[in-house]
Amino acid sequence: MSTKFTKILATSIAAAALTATLAGCGKGSSSSTTEGPKEITMWTHAAGNPAELAATQSIVDSYNKSSGAKAQIKVQAFPQESYNDSVVGAASAGNLPCIVDIDGPNVPNWAWAQYLTPLKLSADLSKNLPSTVAKWQGETYAVGYGDVALSMFARKSDLAAAGVRVATIEKPWTKDEFQDALTKLKALGKWDYPLDMGTAGTGEWLPYAYSPFLQSFGGDLIDRKDYQSADGSLNGDKAVEWAKWFRGLADQGFMATKSGKDSTQDFLNNKSGLLYTGSWAGDKTREALGDDLAVMPTVDLGKGPKIGGASWQWGVTSGCNNTDAAMDYLSYSLKPENVASVIKATGGIPATDEAAALIPAFAEGGANRVFMEFSRNYAVMRPETPAYPFIATEFGKATQDILAGADPQGALDKATKAIDANIKSNGGYQK
Amino acid sequence: MTLSPLPTRPPEAVAAAAKQNTGPARRRRPRPGFIREQLSGWGMITPAAVLLLLFVFLPAILGFGLAFTNARLVSPRPVEFVGTDNFARLFTDPTFWRALLNVTYFAVVVVPVQSALALAMALLINKKFRGVNFFRTIYFLPVVTSMVVVSLLWMFMYRREGLINELLSTFSFGLIQGADWLNDPATAMPAIIALSIWQAAGFHMIIWLAGLQSISGELYEAAQLDGASRWHQFRYVTWPGLKHTRSLVLVTITIQALGLFDQVSVMTQGGPLDSTTTIIYEAVRSGFKQQETSYASAISLVFFVLVLLVSAVQRYLTREKD
């Protein structure tokens, strides 16, 4: 009896102790982010992409071995889906590492929240693609190795059969030409839908892919004069015109209101004639179609073709106790050969001409050079305001609702109202 | 009162005095093993109590508090008390009312259908024959499969060219062309309801089964001797015997139905046109995607009150009447 009792008591105490230990973990005792001045930690979202992670790791290794290294960098990789949550969680626990990577449009939000400190790099950023340098209120908070570009893919043979010209940077399709091209492609009767806009996409894809069309019509996600209101930009005449046009593509049977999960694969399997997606699909489609592939700019709906700017970028956190070393590492990592090695692994567009020269596909005359031109000519930054994450969800929902048949004016008014209320309740997101 | 011939209990003062008398005596000479039992009881409660406090009560209390502030997930601004602003906003938000309506619709269909189906399944397998364990496993299988996985699989089945539409078309010889189930405001919620009933029926089948097996076999023998038909046996033996199980199943299904989230998050994200959005989905969307912690807390608080009300009403309706 007495031994039994002792056993029970011991087990209970052990369990209680275990619970207390588990609870204690949240209180900053985690060893993963304890960093001395001689060792600093770097977080990346690339855990799901071994090639990108390996490229990043090799830059870190070469920096750590270099004689000028001001600290040893330690890489910690997260899966992309949980990356943002991890950063927000670490920030509220005061446990952020020194260097983080950030999805470009989130930079102002994190800068406003004082997660990030302005960059002071020895590297020259003036020659970078503008969309690879993230600024907020006049200061640079993050820099990326590259960008991606939205474009239209088609088979040259299909376009020829339909009697549609190949769009070029010099002469992109106009709204009428696009309508005409879709009508002719549909008449071929080859596909259920001639166009695939990736309408099954969710999350950041929605504002990234569809707000450029809105901007090409002359609307925008917010009035960029002072970033205080979306009224008139997101629900004005131009925006309603965009919404009706977009919904019209589905009504006329040009595209599905919900496409397949993998639109690139659908295109390659001949389920669609025209594919609207990012430059990341370039290598795969070229490999499959060879010379038959036409890579075209997106449509000019009035104000010229537009595409979203900014991809993943690097920043330094404000709580870092060795900012010097972090800045030094970032400057080092921006050397052309380093940028080129990461870009090769991720399939992006290199941030500088020097890096591009080291990658055959992006060098003068290379197959992917055209994406660099798209980025240089058409990229529009997603609004550089801390309100962006909120704007993105509201715009994404409005777009989905419009596709599902909601009244365009009503859906856009609702989003505008929510965005304006959010900005107001946050004191205008001032510094 | 003074005339009362047979006082059934001692007057209060006397009772208190009696207690005081026996109190110290008990303390001096406790029942053998009493302290030991007390200690081990508290010892056994401790781990669960600590966990509950830490991960249920503390967050719940914090959540209640946050609902009256302007706290945000990411913000450099200090948290301020804003009174009932969040609730005022919530009750004027059409999406919230739509979510409430959706959840009610879901519960009203799922609770009776799922519990009836689960009971039917339990009756079918509450027999002794070869292979009964095989069928029990088959019916229970969807329960142990993660809802996320189930949702992903059904998403493929529900597509326009998916399995369900193929079957419809094949068996109707091409007469019926199925809908785009999850992408049509009219069919999205029914599609989610069908999937949810299928997934969780097995779980409640097990509860029903436990209830069925607690009914004494002698009652059935007696009923058979009296010449009761199968229906009468069910009506007058099984159904009354399942009284407690019934209220348990009802309460758990209702609360689960109100908390609808996984399926919506994976399959429709509340769309199309808010036809599948739910209270929890709105809370997660506001709290994590839109970073409005306080608004999400207000939604959760309303959800809490709702669950409390529903279970209180159900407890009242299914209370012991004797």
Coordinates of C-alpha atoms in Angstrom, one line a residue, chain A residues 91-422:
Chain A
A91 CA 8.8 39.0 -31.7
S92 CA 6.1 39.0 -29.0
A93 CA 8.4 36.9 -26.8
G94 CA 11.3 39.3 -27.5
N95 CA 13.2 36.4 -29.0
L96 CA 13.9 37.4 -32.6
P97 CA 17.1 36.3 -34.3
C98 CA 19.4 38.9 -35.8
I99 CA 18.7 38.3 -39.4
V100 CA 15.3 37.4 -40.8
D101 CA 13.9 37.0 -44.3
I102 CA 10.6 38.7 -45.1
D103 CA 8.1 38.6 -47.9
G104 CA 8.6 42.1 -49.5
P105 CA 5.1 43.5 -49.0
N106 CA 5.3 42.8 -45.3
V107 CA 8.4 44.9 -44.7
P108 CA 6.5 48.2 -43.8
N109 CA 4.3 46.3 -41.3
W110 CA 7.3 44.8 -39.6
A111 CA 9.2 48.1 -39.7
W112 CA 6.3 49.8 -38.1
A113 CA 6.1 47.2 -35.5
Q114 CA 9.7 47.8 -34.7
Y115 CA 10.8 44.3 -35.6
L116 CA 13.3 45.7 -38.1
T117 CA 16.0 48.3 -38.0
P118 CA 17.0 50.4 -41.1
L119 CA 19.8 48.8 -43.1
K120 CA 23.3 50.3 -43.1
L121 CA 25.1 48.3 -45.7
S122 CA 28.5 48.8 -47.4
A123 CA 27.1 47.3 -50.6
D124 CA 25.7 49.7 -53.2
L125 CA 22.0 49.1 -53.7
S126 CA 21.5 51.9 -56.3
K127 CA 21.9 49.4 -59.3
N128 CA 19.5 46.9 -57.8
L129 CA 16.1 46.3 -59.5
P130 CA 13.9 48.8 -57.7
S131 CA 11.5 46.1 -56.5
T132 CA 14.3 44.3 -54.6
V133 CA 14.9 47.2 -52.2
A134 CA 12.1 47.6 -49.6
K135 CA 11.7 51.1 -48.3
W136 CA 9.3 52.6 -45.8
Q137 CA 9.1 56.3 -44.9
G138 CA 12.4 57.1 -46.6
E139 CA 14.5 54.3 -45.1
T140 CA 15.6 51.0 -46.5
Y141 CA 14.6 48.1 -44.3
A142 CA 15.2 45.0 -46.5
V143 CA 17.0 43.9 -49.6
G144 CA 16.4 40.9 -51.8
Y145 CA 18.6 38.8 -54.1
G146 CA 16.0 38.9 -56.8
D147 CA 12.4 39.2 -57.8
V148 CA 9.8 37.3 -59.9
A149 CA 7.6 38.6 -62.7
L150 CA 4.1 37.8 -63.8
S151 CA 3.7 37.0 -67.5
M152 CA 1.6 35.3 -70.1
F153 CA 2.6 31.9 -71.5
A154 CA 1.2 30.4 -74.7
R155 CA 2.2 28.0 -77.5
K156 CA 3.3 29.9 -80.6
S157 CA 1.5 27.2 -82.7
D158 CA -1.8 27.9 -81.0
L159 CA -1.5 31.6 -81.5
A160 CA -0.7 31.1 -85.1
A161 CA -3.6 28.7 -85.6
A162 CA -6.0 31.3 -84.1
G163 CA -4.4 34.2 -86.0
V164 CA -3.3 36.0 -82.9
R165 CA -0.1 38.0 -82.8
V166 CA 2.6 37.3 -80.2
A167 CA 2.6 40.2 -77.7
T168 CA 5.9 41.9 -77.1
I169 CA 7.4 44.4 -74.7
E170 CA 7.3 47.0 -77.4
K171 CA 3.7 46.2 -78.2
P172 CA 1.8 44.4 -75.5
W173 CA -1.8 43.4 -76.0
T174 CA -4.4 46.0 -75.4
K175 CA -7.7 45.3 -73.7
D176 CA -9.4 44.9 -77.1
E177 CA -6.7 42.8 -78.6
F178 CA -6.9 40.5 -75.5
Q179 CA -10.6 40.2 -75.9
D180 CA -10.1 39.4 -79.6
A181 CA -7.3 36.9 -78.9
L182 CA -9.5 35.1 -76.3
T183 CA -12.4 34.9 -78.7
K184 CA -10.3 33.5 -81.4
L185 CA -8.6 31.0 -79.1
K186 CA -11.9 29.9 -77.8
A187 CA -13.2 29.4 -81.3
L188 CA -10.4 26.8 -81.9
G189 CA -12.4 24.6 -79.5
K190 CA -9.3 23.0 -78.2
W191 CA -9.8 23.7 -74.5
D192 CA -12.7 24.0 -72.0
Y193 CA -11.3 27.5 -71.2
P194 CA -8.7 29.2 -73.4
L195 CA -7.3 31.2 -70.4
D196 CA -6.0 30.1 -67.0
M197 CA -5.6 33.0 -64.5
G198 CA -4.9 30.7 -61.5
T199 CA -8.3 31.5 -59.9
A200 CA -7.9 28.6 -57.5
G201 CA -5.1 30.5 -55.8
T202 CA -5.5 31.8 -52.3
G203 CA -3.8 34.0 -49.8
E204 CA -1.1 36.4 -51.1
W205 CA -1.6 35.2 -54.7
L206 CA -4.9 37.0 -55.0
P207 CA -3.6 40.6 -54.5
Y208 CA -0.2 39.8 -56.1
A209 CA -1.8 38.5 -59.3
Y210 CA -4.9 40.6 -59.7
S211 CA -4.2 44.0 -58.3
P212 CA -1.8 44.8 -61.2
F213 CA -4.9 44.5 -63.5
L214 CA -6.7 47.0 -61.3
Q215 CA -3.7 49.3 -61.5
S216 CA -3.5 48.9 -65.3
F217 CA -7.1 50.1 -65.4
G218 CA -6.1 53.2 -63.4
G219 CA -7.4 52.1 -59.9
D220 CA -5.3 51.0 -57.0
L221 CA -5.4 49.3 -53.6
I222 CA -5.1 52.5 -51.7
D223 CA -4.5 56.2 -52.5
R224 CA -0.7 56.4 -52.5
K225 CA -0.7 60.1 -51.8
D226 CA -0.6 59.5 -48.0
Y227 CA -1.7 55.9 -47.6
Q228 CA -4.7 56.9 -45.4
S229 CA -7.7 55.8 -47.5
A230 CA -8.7 53.4 -50.2
D231 CA -11.8 55.5 -51.0
G232 CA -11.9 56.3 -54.7
S233 CA -9.0 54.1 -55.5
L234 CA -10.4 50.7 -54.7
N235 CA -14.1 51.5 -55.2
G236 CA -13.9 54.2 -57.9
D237 CA -15.1 53.9 -61.5
K238 CA -11.8 52.5 -62.7
A239 CA -11.9 49.8 -60.0
V240 CA -15.5 48.8 -60.9
E241 CA -14.5 48.7 -64.5
W242 CA -11.7 46.3 -63.6
A243 CA -14.1 44.1 -61.6
K244 CA -16.6 43.9 -64.4
W245 CA -13.9 43.1 -66.9
F246 CA -12.5 40.4 -64.6
R247 CA -15.8 38.8 -63.9
G248 CA -16.6 39.1 -67.6
L249 CA -13.7 36.8 -68.5
A250 CA -15.5 34.1 -66.6
D251 CA -19.0 35.1 -67.9
Q252 CA -17.8 34.8 -71.5
G253 CA -16.4 31.4 -70.9
F254 CA -12.8 32.4 -71.3
M255 CA -11.7 31.2 -67.8
A256 CA -12.9 29.1 -64.9
T257 CA -14.1 30.9 -61.8
K258 CA -12.0 28.3 -60.0
S259 CA -9.1 26.8 -62.0
G260 CA -7.2 23.6 -61.3
K261 CA -4.8 23.4 -58.4
D262 CA -1.7 23.4 -60.6
S263 CA -2.3 25.8 -63.5
T264 CA 1.2 25.3 -65.0
Q265 CA 0.6 21.6 -65.2
D266 CA -2.8 22.2 -66.7
F267 CA -1.2 24.4 -69.3
L268 CA 1.4 21.7 -70.2
N269 CA -1.4 19.1 -70.3
N270 CA -3.2 21.2 -72.9
K271 CA -6.1 22.2 -70.7
S272 CA -5.6 25.9 -71.3
G273 CA -4.2 27.9 -74.2
L274 CA -3.1 31.0 -72.3
L275 CA -1.4 30.8 -68.9
Y276 CA -1.1 33.8 -66.5
T277 CA 1.5 33.0 -63.9
G278 CA 5.0 34.0 -62.6
S279 CA 8.4 33.7 -64.0
W280 CA 9.0 30.6 -61.8
A281 CA 7.1 28.6 -64.4
G282 CA 9.4 29.7 -67.1
D283 CA 12.0 26.9 -67.0
K284 CA 9.5 24.1 -66.6
T285 CA 7.4 25.3 -69.6
R286 CA 10.4 25.9 -71.7
E287 CA 11.8 22.5 -71.0
A288 CA 8.5 20.9 -72.1
L289 CA 7.6 23.1 -75.1
G290 CA 11.0 24.3 -76.3
D291 CA 10.8 26.9 -79.1
D292 CA 7.1 26.7 -79.3
L293 CA 6.8 28.6 -76.0
A294 CA 5.8 32.2 -76.2
V295 CA 6.6 34.3 -73.1
M296 CA 4.6 37.5 -73.3
P297 CA 4.0 40.5 -71.1
T298 CA 0.6 40.9 -69.4
V299 CA -2.2 43.0 -70.9
D300 CA -2.2 46.8 -71.2
L301 CA -5.7 47.7 -69.9
G302 CA -5.2 51.4 -70.2
K303 CA -2.2 52.5 -68.1
G304 CA 0.3 50.0 -69.5
P305 CA 1.0 46.4 -68.3
K306 CA 1.6 46.2 -64.6
I307 CA 3.0 43.4 -62.4
G308 CA 3.6 43.0 -58.7
G309 CA 7.0 43.8 -57.4
A310 CA 9.0 42.4 -54.5
S311 CA 9.8 38.8 -53.4
W312 CA 11.5 37.5 -50.3
Q313 CA 14.1 39.8 -48.9
W314 CA 16.5 40.1 -45.9
G315 CA 16.3 42.4 -43.0
V316 CA 18.0 43.0 -39.6
T317 CA 16.0 43.0 -36.4
S318 CA 15.9 45.9 -34.0
G319 CA 16.7 43.7 -31.0
C320 CA 19.9 42.3 -32.5
N321 CA 22.9 42.7 -30.2
N322 CA 25.5 42.6 -33.0
T323 CA 23.9 44.7 -35.7
D324 CA 27.4 45.4 -37.1
A325 CA 28.0 41.8 -37.9
A326 CA 24.5 41.3 -39.3
M327 CA 25.0 44.3 -41.7
D328 CA 28.4 43.0 -42.6
Y329 CA 27.1 39.6 -43.5
L330 CA 24.2 41.0 -45.6
S331 CA 26.7 43.2 -47.5
Y332 CA 28.9 40.2 -48.1
S333 CA 26.0 38.1 -49.3
L334 CA 25.0 40.7 -51.9
K335 CA 28.2 40.0 -53.9
P336 CA 27.2 39.1 -57.5
E337 CA 28.4 35.5 -57.3
N338 CA 26.4 35.0 -54.1
V339 CA 23.3 36.5 -55.6
A340 CA 23.7 34.4 -58.7
S341 CA 24.0 31.1 -56.8
V342 CA 20.8 31.7 -54.8
I343 CA 18.9 32.9 -57.9
K344 CA 20.0 29.8 -59.8
A345 CA 18.5 27.8 -57.0
T346 CA 15.2 29.7 -56.6
G347 CA 14.6 30.4 -60.3
G348 CA 14.0 34.1 -59.7
I349 CA 15.2 37.2 -61.5
P350 CA 18.6 38.4 -60.3
A351 CA 18.6 41.8 -58.6
T352 CA 21.6 43.3 -60.5
D353 CA 23.0 43.2 -63.9
E354 CA 26.3 42.0 -62.5
A355 CA 24.6 38.9 -61.1
A356 CA 22.6 38.4 -64.2
A357 CA 25.8 38.3 -66.3
L358 CA 26.9 35.2 -64.2
I359 CA 23.7 33.3 -65.1
P360 CA 23.5 32.3 -68.8
A361 CA 19.7 32.4 -68.9
F362 CA 19.6 36.0 -67.7
A363 CA 22.7 37.3 -69.5
E364 CA 22.2 39.5 -72.5
G365 CA 20.2 37.3 -75.1
G366 CA 19.4 34.6 -72.5
A367 CA 16.1 32.8 -72.5
N368 CA 14.9 34.4 -69.2
R369 CA 16.2 37.9 -69.9
V370 CA 12.7 38.9 -70.8
F371 CA 11.5 38.4 -67.2
M372 CA 14.1 41.0 -66.1
E373 CA 12.7 43.4 -68.6
F374 CA 9.2 42.8 -67.4
S375 CA 10.3 43.5 -63.9
R376 CA 12.2 46.7 -64.8
N377 CA 9.3 48.0 -67.0
Y378 CA 6.1 47.0 -65.3
A379 CA 6.8 46.3 -61.6
V380 CA 4.5 48.2 -59.2
M381 CA 5.3 47.8 -55.5
R382 CA 2.4 46.6 -53.4
P383 CA 1.4 49.6 -51.3
E384 CA 4.3 50.3 -49.0
T385 CA 2.2 50.8 -45.8
P386 CA 1.9 48.8 -42.6
A387 CA -1.7 48.3 -43.5
Y388 CA -0.8 46.0 -46.4
P389 CA -1.4 42.7 -44.7
F390 CA -4.9 43.9 -43.9
I391 CA -5.5 45.4 -47.4
A392 CA -4.3 42.1 -49.0
T393 CA -6.9 40.0 -47.1
E394 CA -9.7 42.4 -47.9
F395 CA -8.8 42.7 -51.6
G396 CA -8.4 38.9 -51.8
K397 CA -11.8 38.3 -50.4
A398 CA -13.4 41.0 -52.6
T399 CA -11.8 39.4 -55.7
Q400 CA -13.1 36.0 -54.8
D401 CA -16.6 37.4 -54.1
I402 CA -16.6 39.2 -57.4
L403 CA -15.6 36.0 -59.2
A404 CA -18.4 34.2 -57.4
G405 CA -20.9 36.7 -58.6
A406 CA -21.1 39.5 -56.0
D407 CA -22.0 43.0 -57.1
P408 CA -18.7 44.6 -58.0
Q409 CA -19.5 48.0 -56.5
G410 CA -20.9 46.5 -53.3
A411 CA -17.9 44.1 -52.8
L412 CA -15.4 46.9 -53.4
D413 CA -17.2 49.4 -51.2
K414 CA -17.2 46.8 -48.4
A415 CA -13.5 46.2 -48.7
T416 CA -12.8 50.0 -48.9
K417 CA -14.8 50.6 -45.8
A418 CA -13.0 47.9 -43.8
I419 CA -9.6 49.1 -44.9
D420 CA -10.3 52.7 -44.0
A421 CA -11.6 51.7 -40.6
N422 CA -8.5 49.6 -40.0

